[in-house]
């Protein structure tokens, strides 16, 4: 049973809230009666103003409203208020038509007075409504505090604050004076303002608040004073992301923009159309009226004017200049000018600047720390700033400060201290509006009542929800009362600790409340945090605790919301707790809590799933259920009784009858009827019992400690409520769990000799439990030998001496209960012994690959091919590999090729094949004639340093400081700190300085330096790069790179300078020095020509090392990072599009299914029922990854990602005949069906046949729509694959941790860019690459220690390295620096067949290879075909297929002998008008270049391949622009 106390308290709280709500209504009625009594009171000129506006809007057409000037009180409010006056005039004509005459100036009949004052009262009802709604919304924040006060039975309550604020506005003397005596329509306008503020509290209704404020601006433009705060708050909360101020929420921004355009357009649009905007603005902003109003508002300018009047009197005595012409200006109370006699005149522009400057601080804080309280505070300050510094401010504008400030005044004692003098001064400033004697008692009486009687009362009486509340002083009570009060505080604190102690989390741990103070004197002042009941004796500690609670670092345990303040988290907890209590079925709470008590499931998600599965089909008495009838009907019912029937078993152990339950229910709509039903006929209402609600309920009611294996426990209070035991079982306590864990570790260590991996867990030696007898050592040895032979299936096992065998078996039967296995069979249990347990279950595959039993047929992996000359040993005798490539360079080759092709759009490079790339890097004689080799270096270099005209040539990567003196990177501070070096004696050179003499001098200098110990290892001259940089200090490598000076191989000199500066980094020093030794040798002069000629002599290993360094640097640039970020954003968009298309396809499939059902119903009897192949065709394969047999060639580009496809046993071409037969058979069936349909159509169709034909037509249309969706999904999948560029995806790993890569799998088109100059090759890489295991994998899983090898050998009769050598065949990769490859589809099929689908890693790799098999094979064949055709062309030209020697002096046309010379950088030509290695064309040739570029683009538009969406087949669908 659930306690009834909370329900009673809720009822009491509801009654109190209803009473407070009635208080507002009663006060509204009383105030209305008072206002009616004021009908005959004084009325100002504003009464005539509004009567005249009624006449203007009723008598004149709309285009003349803002031109009418018969009366001096012209229409000067925005069009929204004019429309409001027009609505009132439609009623006024029935009251007194004479008041609607424009010429009736000063008309004030009693009918007119009654009508206008009654309309003020009626429209003010909007303010009453908005204040009541404000109170309801304010309870969202005050709810936690209301509940806190309610729990400890405190008389204070947050709702009192809400109603006090509402009443202070509704009964405001200012509104009484201005609206109901002086006469204006301010009440309903402030009602709109309060509604807008209420809607702005929640983000879901923030746009409504903004539109309400926009409507308010269209009614009265004085509210522009508050517009900056609205603009900043809506911009920050609604239009910008809460996580990043730089990210725009375009959907919200567009919605807001359309709303504002519609609102302002409907109000101002007609006047703009009529060309009256200037006239309208002149009426709305009459700057000619002067700085001050006739009645001075108490602001800065009134003090300024008063000072001017004082100076006018004393100026003659002080000798100040006086402007006597301004003596009768605004400072005399007149309107029309703004001149001052002594002080400088003030222009409207100055007032605007001062107003804006005073508003900025509050707006800045609101922008960076947005909250509703700061928003209302910013509105108050904006209104106050405008009131103090604005132009021509009315005294009535003080309401723009008082009304919003009233909403905050009672929330903080400091706010109230500022509000009191402001409200008093503001209201007193309105006294001059009523200058007649009859109204004197009214204006003084209301103010005395508000500020003398109500205001001085203790605000803490109303401030129950104050976050910074100061408690009542204890010295306000008598001694006995003080003691009672202190006991009340202590009791309330204890209740709150019990209630809230474990709800709010800080850093995933419950918030700990400090201990309460003791020995507090009775007369000491204390401070209380109302929400938690904490008591503080010092104000500093109180503020420190409150500041801690205001941090946005708390966590709501039930909802999971983070980044909240303590009070917000507490509110969220209580709201969610209420929702859970109300929504979760009461009858399920106790059984669920009992079932989860002491559960040891580690994750809450698993516990929720388990409980949900147990209780979703189980029902309990008292629960409201739905009974399902056999005819499909449903009826609500209440479950009264439940009977459970257990499971019945036959003698042989099989189930005779499963367990079930019967329920007795009474129907809700038919109380006299009852029924007995089974569980399948019952269900719950939707959303009554869901996983989400169950999760919230469990998070609220259970907890567990923060150690592994800790049981879930029901919280103490809830366990006591439901009388659930709280004593944790001994075996689940922390101490016993730790002891058990240590025992398990010790047993595991003893059983496996400290091994971590158990390779064969089912082969434990037999260890009977409870054996007390001691066997001899000889008997134990014999028994162990027998056991081992039995495991090895040794026939000699039966030759064990029968006596010994029988003796030990009988002993084991006695001690172990019959747990003896003889020749693999479980023995029959001995009489009187318990039944033996079942054998251990077989292993659940997949398992660790190396724990699988080695293959019996000794199948080996297909042989790898190697690109390098240093093949890992042992290796087979394969075709001669490419000369000169070392194994350590294969990885960098693949890495740099992949980087250049993945980011080719950033580098502005055409894609190129891997074979062309390798061939280009091997060139020697024709190095600088190969555009591919030159362009890739220049393209990468250009990304490291900007052009001289782009941000002054800014360097885009981080470089170590240059060690050359005078360079731009050298530090002057470091140079100044070093001591002055001692001048060294110059080496005396020969009279004639030659190259040999200079070399001898340098050698002598180095020798002397080493002898004297003056040179360090770093200072030893190993290259001449420093001299090259020193000789061209004024034109260093950065300057050359900024000016793009790449011609004639000068890019090599830039590389030398870059590498020399990079050598200052200790991590790159060795690599850079090795390269610089060859590019700038010490035995040659330090000149450009030297580096250019030396690069031609470099081998491929050194060149790829250079490119590896350049590519690694380029990945740090902003261009690459921006490209990756854009790709990630595009991937997100593609995923959303794919989900949308999949949903549409699913809906279309459902429609097609319904159409087929309709077709069956309408099918004539003459037609035989035929199977429906369409649904099967549409449901298979293309969407799951397998290619349909009837799919077109275009569908072959779809991404294959299925996990259920059968493995390939051979190449797909071998099944071509079967597919052709199936296709022919299907075509014949389709033809026969069409013939039958035409024959049926030839007959005169009946009505049913016509409907049948319509359904068939709809089916065809639905099928076509589904095909379109499928094609769209395939296109999106391909775009998603090409946009996946952050990393190269590995296909998987085999049992020996070798990694398999297909580099075309992601981030690039399968065959490179379709508009590349070498796109005719038809492939990009065309190989499946295999990389050896890394060091951690090799040392942890392959090269085991001796003990692990012995354990593995014991299980499999071989070690892991031996198994690797056997199962991998003749070729191996022993570490991650070794690479091999497959380029034959037959080898790919053999590799798939070699993989074992029982292992974890090989299962995943096998599925990936099967999914990508057709694609990989296609491009392997394309590569092989292209290379063979290239070799045939060479043979036709009389050239040998062997590589041309680099030392030959015979020159051949490179284009005829080398494939890489066919590559040209069309991308750079299209986008820049020139390739990277060439300078920009001159101005006169640039036009020609543009024309050529345009021609190339036109040609590209005609020939460039596109996908089904019409986009080019690139990653983003179009070129990436930088």
Short mmCIF file of N, CA and C in Angstrom, two decimals, residues 1274-1387:
data_model
loop_
_atom_site.label_atom_id
_atom_site.label_comp_id
_atom_site.label_asym_id
_atom_site.label_seq_id
_atom_site.Cartn_x
_atom_site.Cartn_y
_atom_site.Cartn_z
N UNK A 1274 21.40 4.33 -52.82
CA UNK A 1274 22.71 3.91 -53.32
C UNK A 1274 23.60 5.11 -53.59
N UNK A 1275 23.03 6.16 -54.16
CA UNK A 1275 23.80 7.37 -54.43
C UNK A 1275 24.28 8.00 -53.12
N UNK A 1276 23.39 8.06 -52.14
CA UNK A 1276 23.77 8.64 -50.84
C UNK A 1276 24.83 7.81 -50.17
N UNK A 1277 24.73 6.47 -50.27
CA UNK A 1277 25.75 5.60 -49.69
C UNK A 1277 27.11 5.87 -50.32
N UNK A 1278 27.13 6.06 -51.63
CA UNK A 1278 28.41 6.32 -52.29
C UNK A 1278 28.96 7.69 -51.89
N UNK A 1279 28.08 8.68 -51.78
CA UNK A 1279 28.54 10.00 -51.32
C UNK A 1279 29.05 9.93 -49.89
N UNK A 1280 28.40 9.16 -49.07
CA UNK A 1280 28.84 8.99 -47.68
C UNK A 1280 30.20 8.32 -47.62
N UNK A 1281 30.40 7.34 -48.48
CA UNK A 1281 31.70 6.66 -48.51
C UNK A 1281 32.81 7.60 -48.95
N UNK A 1282 32.55 8.42 -49.95
CA UNK A 1282 33.58 9.31 -50.45
C UNK A 1282 33.87 10.47 -49.52
N UNK A 1283 32.90 10.82 -48.66
CA UNK A 1283 33.12 11.91 -47.71
C UNK A 1283 33.83 11.45 -46.44
N UNK A 1284 34.01 10.15 -46.27
CA UNK A 1284 34.63 9.59 -45.06
C UNK A 1284 36.15 9.67 -45.20
N UNK A 1285 36.72 10.85 -44.95
CA UNK A 1285 38.14 11.09 -45.22
C UNK A 1285 39.03 11.24 -44.00
N UNK A 1286 38.53 11.31 -42.75
CA UNK A 1286 39.48 11.55 -41.65
C UNK A 1286 40.53 10.47 -41.49
N UNK A 1287 40.19 9.20 -41.80
CA UNK A 1287 41.18 8.13 -41.61
C UNK A 1287 40.94 7.03 -42.63
N UNK A 1288 41.98 6.26 -42.88
CA UNK A 1288 41.88 5.13 -43.79
C UNK A 1288 41.28 3.95 -43.05
N UNK A 1289 40.20 3.40 -43.57
CA UNK A 1289 39.50 2.32 -42.91
C UNK A 1289 40.18 0.98 -43.21
N UNK A 1290 40.47 0.23 -42.17
CA UNK A 1290 41.05 -1.09 -42.35
C UNK A 1290 39.91 -2.09 -42.53
N UNK A 1291 40.10 -3.05 -43.45
CA UNK A 1291 39.07 -4.05 -43.67
C UNK A 1291 38.95 -4.99 -42.48
N UNK A 1292 40.04 -5.30 -41.85
CA UNK A 1292 40.02 -6.19 -40.70
C UNK A 1292 41.39 -6.81 -40.47
N UNK A 1293 41.43 -7.75 -39.54
CA UNK A 1293 42.67 -8.43 -39.17
C UNK A 1293 42.43 -9.93 -39.20
N UNK A 1294 43.49 -10.67 -39.53
CA UNK A 1294 43.37 -12.13 -39.52
C UNK A 1294 43.82 -12.67 -38.18
N UNK A 1295 43.96 -13.98 -38.10
CA UNK A 1295 44.27 -14.61 -36.82
C UNK A 1295 45.63 -14.21 -36.29
N UNK A 1296 46.56 -13.85 -37.18
CA UNK A 1296 47.90 -13.46 -36.77
C UNK A 1296 48.07 -11.95 -36.74
N UNK A 1297 46.96 -11.22 -36.65
CA UNK A 1297 46.92 -9.78 -36.47
C UNK A 1297 47.49 -9.02 -37.67
N UNK A 1298 47.52 -9.64 -38.85
CA UNK A 1298 47.85 -8.90 -40.07
C UNK A 1298 46.67 -8.03 -40.46
N UNK A 1299 46.95 -6.80 -40.85
CA UNK A 1299 45.89 -5.88 -41.25
C UNK A 1299 45.73 -5.90 -42.77
N UNK A 1300 44.48 -5.76 -43.23
CA UNK A 1300 44.17 -5.81 -44.66
C UNK A 1300 43.53 -4.47 -45.05
N UNK A 1301 44.08 -3.86 -46.09
CA UNK A 1301 43.63 -2.55 -46.55
C UNK A 1301 43.22 -2.63 -48.01
N UNK A 1302 42.11 -2.01 -48.30
CA UNK A 1302 41.75 -1.67 -49.68
C UNK A 1302 41.55 -0.16 -49.68
N UNK A 1303 42.53 0.55 -50.19
CA UNK A 1303 42.59 1.99 -50.01
C UNK A 1303 41.46 2.72 -50.72
N UNK A 1304 40.84 2.09 -51.73
CA UNK A 1304 39.72 2.74 -52.41
C UNK A 1304 38.41 2.57 -51.64
N UNK A 1305 38.46 1.92 -50.50
CA UNK A 1305 37.22 1.64 -49.79
C UNK A 1305 36.52 2.91 -49.33
N UNK A 1306 37.26 3.91 -48.90
CA UNK A 1306 36.61 5.14 -48.44
C UNK A 1306 37.45 6.33 -48.84
N UNK A 1307 36.81 7.50 -48.87
CA UNK A 1307 37.44 8.81 -49.04
C UNK A 1307 37.87 9.10 -50.46
N UNK A 1308 37.63 8.23 -51.41
CA UNK A 1308 38.00 8.53 -52.80
C UNK A 1308 37.11 7.72 -53.74
N UNK A 1309 36.90 8.18 -54.96
CA UNK A 1309 36.19 7.36 -55.94
C UNK A 1309 36.98 6.09 -56.23
N UNK A 1310 36.28 5.05 -56.61
CA UNK A 1310 36.93 3.75 -56.80
C UNK A 1310 38.04 3.80 -57.85
N UNK A 1311 37.84 4.56 -58.90
CA UNK A 1311 38.82 4.64 -59.98
C UNK A 1311 39.44 6.03 -60.08
N UNK A 1312 39.45 6.78 -58.98
CA UNK A 1312 39.96 8.14 -59.04
C UNK A 1312 38.92 9.10 -59.58
N UNK A 1313 39.29 10.37 -59.66
CA UNK A 1313 38.35 11.37 -60.16
C UNK A 1313 37.98 11.05 -61.61
N UNK A 1314 36.70 11.12 -61.94
CA UNK A 1314 36.29 10.73 -63.29
C UNK A 1314 36.78 11.68 -64.38
N UNK A 1315 37.16 12.92 -64.00
CA UNK A 1315 37.65 13.86 -65.00
C UNK A 1315 39.16 14.02 -64.93
N UNK A 1316 39.83 13.05 -64.32
CA UNK A 1316 41.29 13.10 -64.24
C UNK A 1316 41.90 12.81 -65.61
N UNK A 1317 43.13 13.26 -65.79
CA UNK A 1317 43.80 13.05 -67.07
C UNK A 1317 44.12 11.59 -67.33
N UNK A 1318 44.18 10.78 -66.28
CA UNK A 1318 44.45 9.35 -66.44
C UNK A 1318 43.26 8.52 -66.01
N UNK A 1319 42.05 9.08 -66.13
CA UNK A 1319 40.85 8.33 -65.76
C UNK A 1319 40.64 7.13 -66.66
N UNK A 1320 41.25 7.13 -67.84
CA UNK A 1320 41.08 6.01 -68.76
C UNK A 1320 41.69 4.72 -68.21
N UNK A 1321 42.58 4.82 -67.22
CA UNK A 1321 43.18 3.62 -66.65
C UNK A 1321 42.13 2.75 -65.97
N UNK A 1322 41.09 3.36 -65.39
CA UNK A 1322 40.01 2.59 -64.81
C UNK A 1322 40.27 2.05 -63.43
N UNK A 1323 41.32 2.46 -62.72
CA UNK A 1323 41.59 2.00 -61.37
C UNK A 1323 42.42 3.07 -60.67
N UNK A 1324 42.52 2.94 -59.35
CA UNK A 1324 43.32 3.86 -58.55
C UNK A 1324 44.53 3.15 -57.96
N UNK A 1325 44.28 2.09 -57.19
CA UNK A 1325 45.37 1.28 -56.65
C UNK A 1325 45.29 -0.14 -57.16
N UNK A 1326 44.12 -0.73 -57.07
CA UNK A 1326 43.89 -2.03 -57.68
C UNK A 1326 44.51 -3.19 -56.95
N UNK A 1327 44.88 -3.04 -55.69
CA UNK A 1327 45.51 -4.12 -54.95
C UNK A 1327 44.91 -4.18 -53.55
N UNK A 1328 44.92 -5.37 -52.99
CA UNK A 1328 44.57 -5.58 -51.59
C UNK A 1328 45.87 -5.71 -50.81
N UNK A 1329 46.13 -4.78 -49.89
CA UNK A 1329 47.42 -4.68 -49.21
C UNK A 1329 47.32 -5.33 -47.83
N UNK A 1330 48.40 -5.98 -47.46
CA UNK A 1330 48.48 -6.69 -46.19
C UNK A 1330 49.65 -6.11 -45.40
N UNK A 1331 49.38 -5.70 -44.16
CA UNK A 1331 50.41 -5.16 -43.27
C UNK A 1331 50.59 -6.09 -42.09
N UNK A 1332 51.84 -6.27 -41.68
CA UNK A 1332 52.12 -7.15 -40.57
C UNK A 1332 51.64 -6.58 -39.25
N UNK A 1333 51.68 -7.38 -38.18
CA UNK A 1333 51.21 -6.92 -36.86
C UNK A 1333 52.15 -5.88 -36.27
N UNK A 1334 51.59 -4.98 -35.46
CA UNK A 1334 52.45 -3.99 -34.81
C UNK A 1334 53.17 -4.63 -33.62
N UNK A 1335 54.02 -3.87 -33.00
CA UNK A 1335 54.89 -4.43 -31.96
C UNK A 1335 54.09 -4.93 -30.76
N UNK A 1336 53.08 -4.19 -30.35
CA UNK A 1336 52.30 -4.61 -29.19
C UNK A 1336 51.54 -5.90 -29.46
N UNK A 1337 50.96 -6.01 -30.64
CA UNK A 1337 50.24 -7.24 -31.00
C UNK A 1337 51.20 -8.41 -31.18
N UNK A 1338 52.35 -8.12 -31.75
CA UNK A 1338 53.31 -9.21 -31.96
C UNK A 1338 53.85 -9.74 -30.64
N UNK A 1339 54.17 -8.83 -29.70
CA UNK A 1339 54.71 -9.26 -28.43
C UNK A 1339 53.64 -9.82 -27.50
N UNK A 1340 52.39 -9.41 -27.66
CA UNK A 1340 51.35 -9.86 -26.76
C UNK A 1340 50.62 -11.11 -27.20
N UNK A 1341 50.66 -11.42 -28.52
CA UNK A 1341 49.86 -12.54 -29.01
C UNK A 1341 50.66 -13.55 -29.84
N UNK A 1342 51.81 -13.19 -30.36
CA UNK A 1342 52.55 -14.10 -31.24
C UNK A 1342 53.85 -14.53 -30.59
N UNK A 1343 54.70 -13.59 -30.28
CA UNK A 1343 55.98 -13.92 -29.65
C UNK A 1343 55.79 -13.96 -28.14
N UNK A 1344 55.23 -15.05 -27.64
CA UNK A 1344 54.91 -15.19 -26.23
C UNK A 1344 56.14 -15.57 -25.44
N UNK A 1345 56.02 -15.47 -24.12
CA UNK A 1345 57.11 -15.91 -23.26
C UNK A 1345 57.15 -17.44 -23.22
N UNK A 1346 58.16 -17.98 -22.58
CA UNK A 1346 58.34 -19.43 -22.58
C UNK A 1346 57.17 -20.15 -21.91
N UNK A 1347 56.69 -19.60 -20.80
CA UNK A 1347 55.59 -20.26 -20.10
C UNK A 1347 54.32 -20.25 -20.95
N UNK A 1348 54.04 -19.15 -21.61
CA UNK A 1348 52.85 -19.09 -22.47
C UNK A 1348 53.01 -19.99 -23.68
N UNK A 1349 54.21 -20.03 -24.24
CA UNK A 1349 54.44 -20.94 -25.36
C UNK A 1349 54.25 -22.40 -24.95
N UNK A 1350 54.69 -22.73 -23.74
CA UNK A 1350 54.51 -24.09 -23.26
C UNK A 1350 53.02 -24.41 -23.09
N UNK A 1351 52.28 -23.48 -22.56
CA UNK A 1351 50.83 -23.68 -22.40
C UNK A 1351 50.16 -23.85 -23.75
N UNK A 1352 50.54 -23.02 -24.71
CA UNK A 1352 49.95 -23.12 -26.05
C UNK A 1352 50.36 -24.41 -26.73
N UNK A 1353 51.59 -24.77 -26.56
CA UNK A 1353 52.07 -26.03 -27.17
C UNK A 1353 51.36 -27.23 -26.56
N UNK A 1354 51.07 -27.15 -25.29
CA UNK A 1354 50.37 -28.23 -24.61
C UNK A 1354 48.97 -28.40 -25.18
N UNK A 1355 48.35 -27.32 -25.59
CA UNK A 1355 46.99 -27.38 -26.11
C UNK A 1355 46.94 -27.75 -27.59
N UNK A 1356 47.91 -27.25 -28.40
CA UNK A 1356 47.81 -27.40 -29.86
C UNK A 1356 49.03 -28.08 -30.49
N UNK A 1357 49.97 -28.53 -29.68
CA UNK A 1357 51.16 -29.22 -30.18
C UNK A 1357 52.00 -28.35 -31.10
N UNK A 1358 51.93 -27.05 -30.93
CA UNK A 1358 52.76 -26.12 -31.68
C UNK A 1358 52.67 -24.77 -31.00
N UNK A 1359 53.67 -23.92 -31.23
CA UNK A 1359 53.64 -22.57 -30.71
C UNK A 1359 52.98 -21.64 -31.73
N UNK A 1360 52.69 -20.42 -31.29
CA UNK A 1360 52.05 -19.48 -32.21
C UNK A 1360 52.96 -19.13 -33.39
N UNK A 1361 54.28 -18.84 -33.19
CA UNK A 1361 55.13 -18.59 -34.37
C UNK A 1361 55.20 -19.78 -35.31
N UNK A 1362 55.23 -20.99 -34.77
CA UNK A 1362 55.24 -22.16 -35.65
C UNK A 1362 53.93 -22.26 -36.42
N UNK A 1363 52.84 -21.99 -35.76
CA UNK A 1363 51.55 -22.02 -36.46
C UNK A 1363 51.50 -20.96 -37.55
N UNK A 1364 52.07 -19.79 -37.28
CA UNK A 1364 52.10 -18.72 -38.29
C UNK A 1364 52.89 -19.16 -39.52
N UNK A 1365 54.04 -19.76 -39.31
CA UNK A 1365 54.86 -20.18 -40.44
C UNK A 1365 54.17 -21.26 -41.25
N UNK A 1366 53.37 -22.11 -40.57
CA UNK A 1366 52.71 -23.20 -41.29
C UNK A 1366 51.49 -22.69 -42.05
N UNK A 1367 50.62 -21.96 -41.38
CA UNK A 1367 49.33 -21.60 -41.97
C UNK A 1367 49.42 -20.44 -42.94
N UNK A 1368 50.46 -19.59 -42.83
CA UNK A 1368 50.59 -18.49 -43.79
C UNK A 1368 51.31 -18.92 -45.07
N UNK A 1369 51.84 -20.11 -45.11
CA UNK A 1369 52.51 -20.57 -46.32
C UNK A 1369 53.94 -20.06 -46.41
N UNK A 1370 54.31 -19.67 -47.61
CA UNK A 1370 55.70 -19.31 -47.86
C UNK A 1370 55.98 -17.81 -47.68
N UNK A 1371 54.97 -17.00 -47.61
CA UNK A 1371 55.19 -15.55 -47.50
C UNK A 1371 54.60 -15.05 -46.19
N UNK A 1372 55.32 -14.09 -45.57
CA UNK A 1372 54.92 -13.61 -44.26
C UNK A 1372 55.23 -12.12 -44.16
N UNK A 1373 54.52 -11.48 -43.25
CA UNK A 1373 54.85 -10.13 -42.80
C UNK A 1373 54.99 -10.21 -41.28
N UNK A 1374 56.20 -9.93 -40.81
CA UNK A 1374 56.49 -10.16 -39.40
C UNK A 1374 56.27 -8.94 -38.52
N UNK A 1375 56.22 -7.73 -39.09
CA UNK A 1375 55.99 -6.53 -38.29
C UNK A 1375 55.23 -5.52 -39.13
N UNK A 1376 54.87 -4.40 -38.50
CA UNK A 1376 54.03 -3.40 -39.17
C UNK A 1376 54.76 -2.64 -40.25
N UNK A 1377 56.08 -2.77 -40.35
CA UNK A 1377 56.84 -2.09 -41.41
C UNK A 1377 56.97 -2.94 -42.67
N UNK A 1378 56.36 -4.08 -42.68
CA UNK A 1378 56.42 -4.99 -43.83
C UNK A 1378 55.04 -5.07 -44.47
N UNK A 1379 55.01 -4.96 -45.79
CA UNK A 1379 53.77 -4.93 -46.56
C UNK A 1379 53.85 -5.93 -47.71
N UNK A 1380 52.74 -6.59 -47.97
CA UNK A 1380 52.56 -7.41 -49.16
C UNK A 1380 51.24 -7.07 -49.79
N UNK A 1381 50.96 -7.68 -50.95
CA UNK A 1381 49.71 -7.34 -51.62
C UNK A 1381 49.22 -8.51 -52.47
N UNK A 1382 47.91 -8.44 -52.79
CA UNK A 1382 47.26 -9.35 -53.73
C UNK A 1382 46.74 -8.51 -54.88
N UNK A 1383 46.95 -8.99 -56.11
CA UNK A 1383 46.42 -8.28 -57.27
C UNK A 1383 45.67 -9.20 -58.22
N UNK A 1384 45.32 -10.41 -57.74
CA UNK A 1384 44.63 -11.38 -58.58
C UNK A 1384 43.32 -11.76 -57.90
N UNK A 1385 42.19 -11.72 -58.60
CA UNK A 1385 40.91 -12.11 -57.97
C UNK A 1385 40.90 -13.55 -57.47
N UNK A 1386 41.64 -14.44 -58.16
CA UNK A 1386 41.69 -15.82 -57.68
C UNK A 1386 42.34 -15.90 -56.30
N UNK A 1387 43.41 -15.14 -56.09
CA UNK A 1387 44.03 -15.12 -54.77
C UNK A 1387 43.08 -14.54 -53.72
#
